[in-house]
mmCIF file with all atom_site columns, C-alpha atoms in Angstrom:
data_model
loop_
_atom_site.group_PDB
_atom_site.id
_atom_site.type_symbol
_atom_site.label_atom_id
_atom_site.label_alt_id
_atom_site.label_comp_id
_atom_site.label_asym_id
_atom_site.label_entity_id
_atom_site.label_seq_id
_atom_site.pdbx_PDB_ins_code
_atom_site.Cartn_x
_atom_site.Cartn_y
_atom_site.Cartn_z
_atom_site.occupancy
_atom_site.B_iso_or_equiv
_atom_site.pdbx_formal_charge
_atom_site.auth_seq_id
_atom_site.auth_comp_id
_atom_site.auth_asym_id
_atom_site.auth_atom_id
_atom_site.pdbx_PDB_model_num
ATOM 1   C CA . MET A 1 1   ? 133.413 -249.795 97.730  1.00 58.00 ? 1   MET A CA 1
ATOM 2   C CA . ARG A 1 2   ? 131.483 -246.521 97.463  1.00 67.00 ? 2   ARG A CA 1
ATOM 3   C CA . PRO A 1 3   ? 131.957 -244.465 94.293  1.00 77.00 ? 3   PRO A CA 1
ATOM 4   C CA . SER A 1 4   ? 133.960 -241.269 94.702  1.00 90.00 ? 4   SER A CA 1
ATOM 5   C CA . LEU A 1 5   ? 132.152 -237.960 94.976  1.00 95.00 ? 5   LEU A CA 1
ATOM 6   C CA . HIS A 1 6   ? 132.880 -234.855 92.930  1.00 97.00 ? 6   HIS A CA 1
ATOM 7   C CA . LEU A 1 7   ? 131.217 -231.590 91.962  1.00 98.00 ? 7   LEU A CA 1
ATOM 8   C CA . ARG A 1 8   ? 130.320 -230.847 88.365  1.00 98.00 ? 8   ARG A CA 1
ATOM 9   C CA . PRO A 1 9   ? 127.913 -228.698 86.348  1.00 98.00 ? 9   PRO A CA 1
ATOM 10  C CA . TYR A 1 10  ? 124.319 -229.859 86.003  1.00 98.00 ? 10  TYR A CA 1
ATOM 11  C CA . HIS A 1 11  ? 123.422 -231.830 82.876  1.00 98.00 ? 11  HIS A CA 1
ATOM 12  C CA . PRO A 1 12  ? 119.842 -232.310 81.591  1.00 98.00 ? 12  PRO A CA 1
ATOM 13  C CA . ASP A 1 13  ? 120.185 -236.040 82.311  1.00 98.00 ? 13  ASP A CA 1
ATOM 14  C CA . ASP A 1 14  ? 120.363 -235.122 86.026  1.00 98.00 ? 14  ASP A CA 1
ATOM 15  C CA . ARG A 1 15  ? 116.823 -233.741 86.105  1.00 98.00 ? 15  ARG A CA 1
ATOM 16  C CA . GLY A 1 16  ? 115.206 -236.890 87.516  1.00 98.00 ? 16  GLY A CA 1
ATOM 17  C CA . ALA A 1 17  ? 117.824 -237.210 90.255  1.00 98.00 ? 17  ALA A CA 1
ATOM 18  C CA . VAL A 1 18  ? 117.492 -233.527 91.186  1.00 98.00 ? 18  VAL A CA 1
ATOM 19  C CA . TYR A 1 19  ? 113.710 -233.884 91.419  1.00 98.00 ? 19  TYR A CA 1
ATOM 20  C CA . ASP A 1 20  ? 114.189 -236.948 93.635  1.00 98.00 ? 20  ASP A CA 1
ATOM 21  C CA . ILE A 1 21  ? 116.615 -235.132 95.954  1.00 98.00 ? 21  ILE A CA 1
ATOM 22  C CA . CYS A 1 22  ? 114.248 -232.173 96.191  1.00 98.00 ? 22  CYS A CA 1
ATOM 23  C CA . VAL A 1 23  ? 111.397 -234.408 97.376  1.00 97.00 ? 23  VAL A CA 1
ATOM 24  C CA . ARG A 1 24  ? 113.525 -236.523 99.704  1.00 97.00 ? 24  ARG A CA 1
ATOM 25  C CA . THR A 1 25  ? 114.807 -233.413 101.512 1.00 95.00 ? 25  THR A CA 1
ATOM 26  C CA . GLY A 1 26  ? 111.708 -231.242 101.112 1.00 93.00 ? 26  GLY A CA 1
ATOM 27  C CA . ALA A 1 27  ? 110.121 -231.440 104.570 1.00 91.00 ? 27  ALA A CA 1
ATOM 28  C CA . ALA A 1 28  ? 112.441 -229.140 106.538 1.00 85.00 ? 28  ALA A CA 1
ATOM 29  C CA . GLY A 1 29  ? 115.318 -231.362 105.433 1.00 87.00 ? 29  GLY A CA 1
ATOM 30  C CA . GLN A 1 30  ? 113.369 -234.609 105.846 1.00 92.00 ? 30  GLN A CA 1
ATOM 31  C CA . ASP A 1 31  ? 111.664 -236.878 103.315 1.00 96.00 ? 31  ASP A CA 1
ATOM 32  C CA . ALA A 1 32  ? 108.576 -235.258 101.764 1.00 95.00 ? 32  ALA A CA 1
ATOM 33  C CA . ARG A 1 33  ? 107.506 -238.176 99.590  1.00 96.00 ? 33  ARG A CA 1
ATOM 34  C CA . GLY A 1 34  ? 103.759 -238.663 99.916  1.00 95.00 ? 34  GLY A CA 1
ATOM 35  C CA . LEU A 1 35  ? 103.134 -235.352 101.697 1.00 94.00 ? 35  LEU A CA 1
ATOM 36  C CA . TYR A 1 36  ? 101.547 -233.709 98.672  1.00 95.00 ? 36  TYR A CA 1
ATOM 37  C CA . ARG A 1 37  ? 99.077  -234.965 96.103  1.00 92.00 ? 37  ARG A CA 1
ATOM 38  C CA . SER A 1 38  ? 101.975 -235.471 93.688  1.00 95.00 ? 38  SER A CA 1
ATOM 39  C CA . ASP A 1 39  ? 105.677 -235.914 94.350  1.00 96.00 ? 39  ASP A CA 1
ATOM 40  C CA . GLU A 1 40  ? 106.252 -233.714 91.288  1.00 96.00 ? 40  GLU A CA 1
ATOM 41  C CA . LEU A 1 41  ? 104.693 -230.674 92.951  1.00 97.00 ? 41  LEU A CA 1
ATOM 42  C CA . LEU A 1 42  ? 107.517 -229.725 95.310  1.00 97.00 ? 42  LEU A CA 1
ATOM 43  C CA . PRO A 1 43  ? 110.286 -229.906 92.667  1.00 98.00 ? 43  PRO A CA 1
ATOM 44  C CA . ASP A 1 44  ? 108.055 -228.190 90.098  1.00 98.00 ? 44  ASP A CA 1
ATOM 45  C CA . VAL A 1 45  ? 108.251 -225.202 92.457  1.00 98.00 ? 45  VAL A CA 1
ATOM 46  C CA . TYR A 1 46  ? 111.748 -225.413 93.919  1.00 98.00 ? 46  TYR A CA 1
ATOM 47  C CA . ALA A 1 47  ? 113.839 -227.183 91.263  1.00 98.00 ? 47  ALA A CA 1
ATOM 48  C CA . GLY A 1 48  ? 112.256 -227.335 87.823  1.00 98.00 ? 48  GLY A CA 1
ATOM 49  C CA . PRO A 1 49  ? 112.112 -223.613 87.047  1.00 98.00 ? 49  PRO A CA 1
ATOM 50  C CA . TYR A 1 50  ? 115.797 -223.191 87.859  1.00 98.00 ? 50  TYR A CA 1
ATOM 51  C CA . LEU A 1 51  ? 116.833 -226.181 85.758  1.00 98.00 ? 51  LEU A CA 1
ATOM 52  C CA . GLU A 1 52  ? 114.751 -224.906 82.858  1.00 98.00 ? 52  GLU A CA 1
ATOM 53  C CA . LEU A 1 53  ? 115.504 -221.184 83.057  1.00 98.00 ? 53  LEU A CA 1
ATOM 54  C CA . GLU A 1 54  ? 119.068 -220.992 84.455  1.00 98.00 ? 54  GLU A CA 1
ATOM 55  C CA . PRO A 1 55  ? 120.768 -224.381 84.057  1.00 98.00 ? 55  PRO A CA 1
ATOM 56  C CA . GLN A 1 56  ? 124.172 -222.689 83.846  1.00 97.00 ? 56  GLN A CA 1
ATOM 57  C CA . LEU A 1 57  ? 123.856 -221.862 87.557  1.00 98.00 ? 57  LEU A CA 1
ATOM 58  C CA . ALA A 1 58  ? 123.070 -225.432 88.620  1.00 98.00 ? 58  ALA A CA 1
ATOM 59  C CA . PHE A 1 59  ? 125.755 -227.763 89.987  1.00 98.00 ? 59  PHE A CA 1
ATOM 60  C CA . VAL A 1 60  ? 125.573 -231.275 91.422  1.00 98.00 ? 60  VAL A CA 1
ATOM 61  C CA . VAL A 1 61  ? 127.492 -233.645 93.656  1.00 98.00 ? 61  VAL A CA 1
ATOM 62  C CA . ASP A 1 62  ? 128.111 -236.707 91.499  1.00 98.00 ? 62  ASP A CA 1
ATOM 63  C CA . GLU A 1 63  ? 128.334 -240.188 93.006  1.00 97.00 ? 63  GLU A CA 1
ATOM 64  C CA . GLY A 1 64  ? 129.074 -242.822 90.405  1.00 95.00 ? 64  GLY A CA 1
ATOM 65  C CA . GLY A 1 65  ? 127.371 -240.847 87.658  1.00 96.00 ? 65  GLY A CA 1
ATOM 66  C CA . ARG A 1 66  ? 124.241 -239.929 89.636  1.00 97.00 ? 66  ARG A CA 1
ATOM 67  C CA . ALA A 1 67  ? 123.502 -236.617 91.340  1.00 98.00 ? 67  ALA A CA 1
ATOM 68  C CA . VAL A 1 68  ? 123.183 -236.973 95.128  1.00 98.00 ? 68  VAL A CA 1
ATOM 69  C CA . GLY A 1 69  ? 123.202 -233.258 95.933  1.00 98.00 ? 69  GLY A CA 1
ATOM 70  C CA . TYR A 1 70  ? 122.713 -229.985 94.131  1.00 98.00 ? 70  TYR A CA 1
ATOM 71  C CA . VAL A 1 71  ? 122.726 -226.231 94.223  1.00 98.00 ? 71  VAL A CA 1
ATOM 72  C CA . LEU A 1 72  ? 120.656 -224.135 91.859  1.00 98.00 ? 72  LEU A CA 1
ATOM 73  C CA . GLY A 1 73  ? 119.367 -220.601 91.722  1.00 98.00 ? 73  GLY A CA 1
ATOM 74  C CA . THR A 1 74  ? 119.453 -217.324 89.873  1.00 98.00 ? 74  THR A CA 1
ATOM 75  C CA . ALA A 1 75  ? 121.721 -214.299 89.755  1.00 98.00 ? 75  ALA A CA 1
ATOM 76  C CA . ASP A 1 76  ? 118.804 -211.923 89.088  1.00 98.00 ? 76  ASP A CA 1
ATOM 77  C CA . THR A 1 77  ? 115.632 -212.687 91.025  1.00 98.00 ? 77  THR A CA 1
ATOM 78  C CA . PRO A 1 78  ? 113.407 -210.003 89.408  1.00 98.00 ? 78  PRO A CA 1
ATOM 79  C CA . ALA A 1 79  ? 114.289 -211.212 85.897  1.00 98.00 ? 79  ALA A CA 1
ATOM 80  C CA . PHE A 1 80  ? 113.843 -214.800 87.031  1.00 98.00 ? 80  PHE A CA 1
ATOM 81  C CA . VAL A 1 81  ? 110.363 -214.033 88.357  1.00 98.00 ? 81  VAL A CA 1
ATOM 82  C CA . GLU A 1 82  ? 109.378 -212.657 84.960  1.00 98.00 ? 82  GLU A CA 1
ATOM 83  C CA . ALA A 1 83  ? 110.815 -215.684 83.143  1.00 98.00 ? 83  ALA A CA 1
ATOM 84  C CA . TRP A 1 84  ? 109.015 -217.993 85.596  1.00 98.00 ? 84  TRP A CA 1
ATOM 85  C CA . ARG A 1 85  ? 105.686 -216.363 84.772  1.00 98.00 ? 85  ARG A CA 1
ATOM 86  C CA . THR A 1 86  ? 106.136 -216.285 80.990  1.00 98.00 ? 86  THR A CA 1
ATOM 87  C CA . ARG A 1 87  ? 108.131 -219.461 80.335  1.00 98.00 ? 87  ARG A CA 1
ATOM 88  C CA . TRP A 1 88  ? 107.793 -221.880 83.280  1.00 98.00 ? 88  TRP A CA 1
ATOM 89  C CA . LEU A 1 89  ? 104.271 -221.420 84.603  1.00 98.00 ? 89  LEU A CA 1
ATOM 90  C CA . PRO A 1 90  ? 102.585 -222.173 81.241  1.00 97.00 ? 90  PRO A CA 1
ATOM 91  C CA . ARG A 1 91  ? 104.411 -225.523 81.170  1.00 96.00 ? 91  ARG A CA 1
ATOM 92  C CA . VAL A 1 92  ? 103.189 -226.740 84.562  1.00 97.00 ? 92  VAL A CA 1
ATOM 93  C CA . ALA A 1 93  ? 99.947  -224.871 85.282  1.00 96.00 ? 93  ALA A CA 1
ATOM 94  C CA . GLY A 1 94  ? 97.935  -227.602 83.558  1.00 95.00 ? 94  GLY A CA 1
ATOM 95  C CA . ARG A 1 95  ? 98.945  -230.249 86.093  1.00 94.00 ? 95  ARG A CA 1
ATOM 96  C CA . HIS A 1 96  ? 98.835  -227.821 89.037  1.00 96.00 ? 96  HIS A CA 1
ATOM 97  C CA . PRO A 1 97  ? 95.764  -225.609 88.438  1.00 95.00 ? 97  PRO A CA 1
ATOM 98  C CA . ARG A 1 98  ? 95.605  -222.381 90.392  1.00 93.00 ? 98  ARG A CA 1
ATOM 99  C CA . PRO A 1 99  ? 93.655  -222.964 93.631  1.00 90.00 ? 99  PRO A CA 1
ATOM 100 C CA . ALA A 1 100 ? 90.917  -220.801 95.066  1.00 88.00 ? 100 ALA A CA 1
ATOM 101 C CA . GLU A 1 101 ? 92.393  -218.183 97.358  1.00 86.00 ? 101 GLU A CA 1
ATOM 102 C CA . PRO A 1 102 ? 93.056  -217.856 100.164 1.00 89.00 ? 102 PRO A CA 1
ATOM 103 C CA . ALA A 1 103 ? 94.820  -221.215 99.966  1.00 89.00 ? 103 ALA A CA 1
ATOM 104 C CA . ILE A 1 104 ? 93.984  -223.465 102.908 1.00 93.00 ? 104 ILE A CA 1
ATOM 105 C CA . THR A 1 105 ? 95.587  -226.893 102.536 1.00 94.00 ? 105 THR A CA 1
ATOM 106 C CA . ALA A 1 106 ? 99.315  -227.595 102.231 1.00 93.00 ? 106 ALA A CA 1
ATOM 107 C CA . ASP A 1 107 ? 98.797  -228.543 98.590  1.00 95.00 ? 107 ASP A CA 1
ATOM 108 C CA . GLU A 1 108 ? 96.930  -225.328 97.869  1.00 96.00 ? 108 GLU A CA 1
ATOM 109 C CA . ARG A 1 109 ? 99.557  -223.191 99.566  1.00 94.00 ? 109 ARG A CA 1
ATOM 110 C CA . LEU A 1 110 ? 102.367 -224.787 97.568  1.00 96.00 ? 110 LEU A CA 1
ATOM 111 C CA . ILE A 1 111 ? 100.445 -224.502 94.296  1.00 97.00 ? 111 ILE A CA 1
ATOM 112 C CA . ALA A 1 112 ? 99.716  -220.849 95.108  1.00 96.00 ? 112 ALA A CA 1
ATOM 113 C CA . THR A 1 113 ? 103.469 -220.335 95.454  1.00 95.00 ? 113 THR A CA 1
ATOM 114 C CA . LEU A 1 114 ? 103.886 -221.773 91.967  1.00 97.00 ? 114 LEU A CA 1
ATOM 115 C CA . HIS A 1 115 ? 101.333 -219.330 90.573  1.00 97.00 ? 115 HIS A CA 1
ATOM 116 C CA . HIS A 1 116 ? 102.734 -216.314 92.422  1.00 97.00 ? 116 HIS A CA 1
ATOM 117 C CA . PRO A 1 117 ? 106.461 -216.106 91.666  1.00 97.00 ? 117 PRO A CA 1
ATOM 118 C CA . GLU A 1 118 ? 106.285 -212.414 92.577  1.00 97.00 ? 118 GLU A CA 1
ATOM 119 C CA . TRP A 1 119 ? 106.174 -213.542 96.201  1.00 95.00 ? 119 TRP A CA 1
ATOM 120 C CA . MET A 1 120 ? 109.947 -213.981 95.849  1.00 96.00 ? 120 MET A CA 1
ATOM 121 C CA . LEU A 1 121 ? 110.291 -210.193 95.639  1.00 96.00 ? 121 LEU A CA 1
ATOM 122 C CA . ALA A 1 122 ? 110.524 -207.988 98.714  1.00 96.00 ? 122 ALA A CA 1
ATOM 123 C CA . PRO A 1 123 ? 112.146 -204.573 99.211  1.00 96.00 ? 123 PRO A CA 1
ATOM 124 C CA . GLU A 1 124 ? 114.578 -205.970 101.780 1.00 97.00 ? 124 GLU A CA 1
ATOM 125 C CA . LEU A 1 125 ? 115.840 -208.534 99.243  1.00 97.00 ? 125 LEU A CA 1
ATOM 126 C CA . ALA A 1 126 ? 116.472 -206.079 96.387  1.00 97.00 ? 126 ALA A CA 1
ATOM 127 C CA . PRO A 1 127 ? 120.123 -205.363 97.366  1.00 97.00 ? 127 PRO A CA 1
ATOM 128 C CA . HIS A 1 128 ? 120.780 -209.125 97.239  1.00 97.00 ? 128 HIS A CA 1
ATOM 129 C CA . PRO A 1 129 ? 119.457 -210.100 93.770  1.00 98.00 ? 129 PRO A CA 1
ATOM 130 C CA . ALA A 1 130 ? 120.817 -213.652 93.584  1.00 98.00 ? 130 ALA A CA 1
ATOM 131 C CA . HIS A 1 131 ? 119.233 -216.536 95.480  1.00 98.00 ? 131 HIS A CA 1
ATOM 132 C CA . LEU A 1 132 ? 119.842 -220.277 95.738  1.00 98.00 ? 132 LEU A CA 1
ATOM 133 C CA . HIS A 1 133 ? 118.526 -223.629 96.906  1.00 97.00 ? 133 HIS A CA 1
ATOM 134 C CA . VAL A 1 134 ? 120.932 -226.335 98.057  1.00 97.00 ? 134 VAL A CA 1
ATOM 135 C CA . ASN A 1 135 ? 120.086 -229.914 99.076  1.00 96.00 ? 135 ASN A CA 1
ATOM 136 C CA . LEU A 1 136 ? 122.004 -233.130 99.665  1.00 97.00 ? 136 LEU A CA 1
ATOM 137 C CA . LEU A 1 137 ? 120.846 -236.643 100.363 1.00 97.00 ? 137 LEU A CA 1
ATOM 138 C CA . PRO A 1 138 ? 121.466 -237.661 103.986 1.00 94.00 ? 138 PRO A CA 1
ATOM 139 C CA . HIS A 1 139 ? 124.346 -240.031 103.253 1.00 94.00 ? 139 HIS A CA 1
ATOM 140 C CA . VAL A 1 140 ? 126.484 -237.231 101.767 1.00 95.00 ? 140 VAL A CA 1
ATOM 141 C CA . GLN A 1 141 ? 125.678 -234.580 104.352 1.00 94.00 ? 141 GLN A CA 1
ATOM 142 C CA . GLY A 1 142 ? 128.394 -233.525 106.756 1.00 91.00 ? 142 GLY A CA 1
ATOM 143 C CA . GLY A 1 143 ? 131.257 -234.102 104.314 1.00 93.00 ? 143 GLY A CA 1
ATOM 144 C CA . GLY A 1 144 ? 131.790 -230.504 103.262 1.00 95.00 ? 144 GLY A CA 1
ATOM 145 C CA . TYR A 1 145 ? 129.910 -230.825 99.973  1.00 97.00 ? 145 TYR A CA 1
ATOM 146 C CA . GLY A 1 146 ? 127.195 -228.381 100.975 1.00 96.00 ? 146 GLY A CA 1
ATOM 147 C CA . ARG A 1 147 ? 129.803 -225.696 101.590 1.00 97.00 ? 147 ARG A CA 1
ATOM 148 C CA . ARG A 1 148 ? 131.508 -226.473 98.291  1.00 97.00 ? 148 ARG A CA 1
ATOM 149 C CA . LEU A 1 149 ? 128.215 -226.267 96.411  1.00 98.00 ? 149 LEU A CA 1
ATOM 150 C CA . VAL A 1 150 ? 127.396 -222.902 97.956  1.00 97.00 ? 150 VAL A CA 1
ATOM 151 C CA . GLU A 1 151 ? 130.885 -221.537 97.237  1.00 97.00 ? 151 GLU A CA 1
ATOM 152 C CA . THR A 1 152 ? 130.620 -222.749 93.636  1.00 97.00 ? 152 THR A CA 1
ATOM 153 C CA . PHE A 1 153 ? 127.280 -221.006 93.229  1.00 98.00 ? 153 PHE A CA 1
ATOM 154 C CA . LEU A 1 154 ? 128.536 -217.780 94.819  1.00 97.00 ? 154 LEU A CA 1
ATOM 155 C CA . ALA A 1 155 ? 131.409 -217.641 92.336  1.00 97.00 ? 155 ALA A CA 1
ATOM 156 C CA . ALA A 1 156 ? 129.068 -218.309 89.409  1.00 97.00 ? 156 ALA A CA 1
ATOM 157 C CA . ALA A 1 157 ? 126.592 -215.667 90.602  1.00 97.00 ? 157 ALA A CA 1
ATOM 158 C CA . ALA A 1 158 ? 129.412 -213.137 91.000  1.00 97.00 ? 158 ALA A CA 1
ATOM 159 C CA . ALA A 1 159 ? 130.578 -213.890 87.453  1.00 96.00 ? 159 ALA A CA 1
ATOM 160 C CA . SER A 1 160 ? 127.005 -213.225 86.318  1.00 95.00 ? 160 SER A CA 1
ATOM 161 C CA . GLY A 1 161 ? 127.093 -209.782 87.934  1.00 96.00 ? 161 GLY A CA 1
ATOM 162 C CA . ALA A 1 162 ? 125.258 -210.353 91.226  1.00 97.00 ? 162 ALA A CA 1
ATOM 163 C CA . PRO A 1 163 ? 126.908 -208.456 94.114  1.00 97.00 ? 163 PRO A CA 1
ATOM 164 C CA . SER A 1 164 ? 125.040 -210.271 96.863  1.00 97.00 ? 164 SER A CA 1
ATOM 165 C CA . LEU A 1 165 ? 122.738 -213.199 97.520  1.00 97.00 ? 165 LEU A CA 1
ATOM 166 C CA . HIS A 1 166 ? 119.759 -213.979 99.719  1.00 98.00 ? 166 HIS A CA 1
ATOM 167 C CA . LEU A 1 167 ? 118.022 -217.183 100.701 1.00 97.00 ? 167 LEU A CA 1
ATOM 168 C CA . GLY A 1 168 ? 115.216 -218.298 102.924 1.00 95.00 ? 168 GLY A CA 1
ATOM 169 C CA . THR A 1 169 ? 114.867 -221.460 104.962 1.00 93.00 ? 169 THR A CA 1
ATOM 170 C CA . SER A 1 170 ? 112.148 -222.851 107.177 1.00 91.00 ? 170 SER A CA 1
ATOM 171 C CA . ASN A 1 171 ? 112.396 -221.997 110.857 1.00 92.00 ? 171 ASN A CA 1
ATOM 172 C CA . ASP A 1 172 ? 111.869 -225.716 111.489 1.00 88.00 ? 172 ASP A CA 1
ATOM 173 C CA . ASN A 1 173 ? 115.007 -226.685 109.554 1.00 89.00 ? 173 ASN A CA 1
ATOM 174 C CA . THR A 1 174 ? 117.519 -226.292 112.364 1.00 90.00 ? 174 THR A CA 1
ATOM 175 C CA . LEU A 1 175 ? 120.273 -228.079 110.426 1.00 90.00 ? 175 LEU A CA 1
ATOM 176 C CA . ALA A 1 176 ? 119.979 -225.581 107.564 1.00 92.00 ? 176 ALA A CA 1
ATOM 177 C CA . LEU A 1 177 ? 119.926 -222.615 109.948 1.00 94.00 ? 177 LEU A CA 1
ATOM 178 C CA . ARG A 1 178 ? 123.157 -223.772 111.596 1.00 94.00 ? 178 ARG A CA 1
ATOM 179 C CA . PHE A 1 179 ? 124.702 -224.553 108.203 1.00 95.00 ? 179 PHE A CA 1
ATOM 180 C CA . TYR A 1 180 ? 124.232 -221.023 106.864 1.00 96.00 ? 180 TYR A CA 1
ATOM 181 C CA . GLU A 1 181 ? 125.387 -219.471 110.125 1.00 96.00 ? 181 GLU A CA 1
ATOM 182 C CA . ARG A 1 182 ? 128.581 -221.556 109.971 1.00 95.00 ? 182 ARG A CA 1
ATOM 183 C CA . LEU A 1 183 ? 129.174 -220.240 106.455 1.00 95.00 ? 183 LEU A CA 1
ATOM 184 C CA . GLY A 1 184 ? 129.033 -216.706 107.802 1.00 94.00 ? 184 GLY A CA 1
ATOM 185 C CA . PHE A 1 185 ? 125.698 -215.726 106.265 1.00 97.00 ? 185 PHE A CA 1
ATOM 186 C CA . GLN A 1 186 ? 123.977 -212.837 108.046 1.00 97.00 ? 186 GLN A CA 1
ATOM 187 C CA . ARG A 1 187 ? 120.335 -212.928 109.049 1.00 96.00 ? 187 ARG A CA 1
ATOM 188 C CA . LEU A 1 188 ? 118.078 -210.551 107.152 1.00 96.00 ? 188 LEU A CA 1
ATOM 189 C CA . THR A 1 189 ? 114.794 -209.158 108.451 1.00 95.00 ? 189 THR A CA 1
ATOM 190 C CA . VAL A 1 190 ? 111.983 -209.324 105.880 1.00 95.00 ? 190 VAL A CA 1
ATOM 191 C CA . ALA A 1 191 ? 108.675 -207.717 106.792 1.00 93.00 ? 191 ALA A CA 1
ATOM 192 C CA . GLY A 1 192 ? 105.768 -210.142 106.817 1.00 88.00 ? 192 GLY A CA 1
ATOM 193 C CA . ALA A 1 193 ? 107.900 -213.287 106.643 1.00 88.00 ? 193 ALA A CA 1
ATOM 194 C CA . VAL A 1 194 ? 106.205 -215.993 108.695 1.00 86.00 ? 194 VAL A CA 1
ATOM 195 C CA . GLY A 1 195 ? 107.940 -219.294 109.400 1.00 89.00 ? 195 GLY A CA 1
ATOM 196 C CA . THR A 1 196 ? 110.971 -218.420 107.245 1.00 94.00 ? 196 THR A CA 1
ATOM 197 C CA . THR A 1 197 ? 114.402 -217.138 108.221 1.00 96.00 ? 197 THR A CA 1
ATOM 198 C CA . TYR A 1 198 ? 116.237 -215.113 105.582 1.00 97.00 ? 198 TYR A CA 1
ATOM 199 C CA . PHE A 1 199 ? 119.983 -214.771 105.170 1.00 98.00 ? 199 PHE A CA 1
ATOM 200 C CA . GLN A 1 200 ? 122.214 -212.681 102.932 1.00 97.00 ? 200 GLN A CA 1
ATOM 201 C CA . CYS A 1 201 ? 125.869 -212.671 101.969 1.00 96.00 ? 201 CYS A CA 1
ATOM 202 C CA . PRO A 1 202 ? 128.089 -211.073 99.322  1.00 97.00 ? 202 PRO A CA 1
ATOM 203 C CA . THR A 1 203 ? 129.062 -213.207 96.361  1.00 96.00 ? 203 THR A CA 1
ATOM 204 C CA . GLY A 1 204 ? 132.755 -212.374 96.665  1.00 83.00 ? 204 GLY A CA 1
ATOM 205 C CA . THR A 1 205 ? 135.423 -214.783 97.896  1.00 47.00 ? 205 THR A CA 1
ATOM 206 C CA . ARG A 1 206 ? 134.541 -216.416 101.189 1.00 45.00 ? 206 ARG A CA 1
ATOM 207 C CA . GLY A 1 207 ? 136.982 -216.194 104.067 1.00 40.00 ? 207 GLY A CA 1
#
């Protein structure tokens, strides 16, 4: 008999499970284990800084005491970028040294993203200061937990003062594109964005 699933706030003990989920869904929704020189690299960019800097905005789907899905993010992207540079980057730069630029390989491009948090800032995103990342393991997808995670984050971001939210997803991740469209997110044009589709939505109550 499968354990029941429920949503709850992130706890520091969930860090390993969140890192695992990030890697196992990190290739446009598919398993990214072994794609980079270290399986720590992807979550050090897309999970670790959020867990370290804004754990109060992280929530998980719990299955028998283990996280099998999560949402995390920030209510204030410009402030988060500054905290990333001053508090997160010094912790991880030693194991992911800044590459020569322009970055060429997939590893170099991802490490460059780690060293350039300011790339998260764009004029078109400024009216939507919150942003999130949401991922679920395949066996819990399609059960409504992704929607519940997003709605939980939207409420938390609104309580933190963010009027609106943005997010970006790979053009190759067709499941994610359809997911956000079903939630009523609106596409957002960002100059210079290559290979990424951006969405925005208010943080108020969803219809």
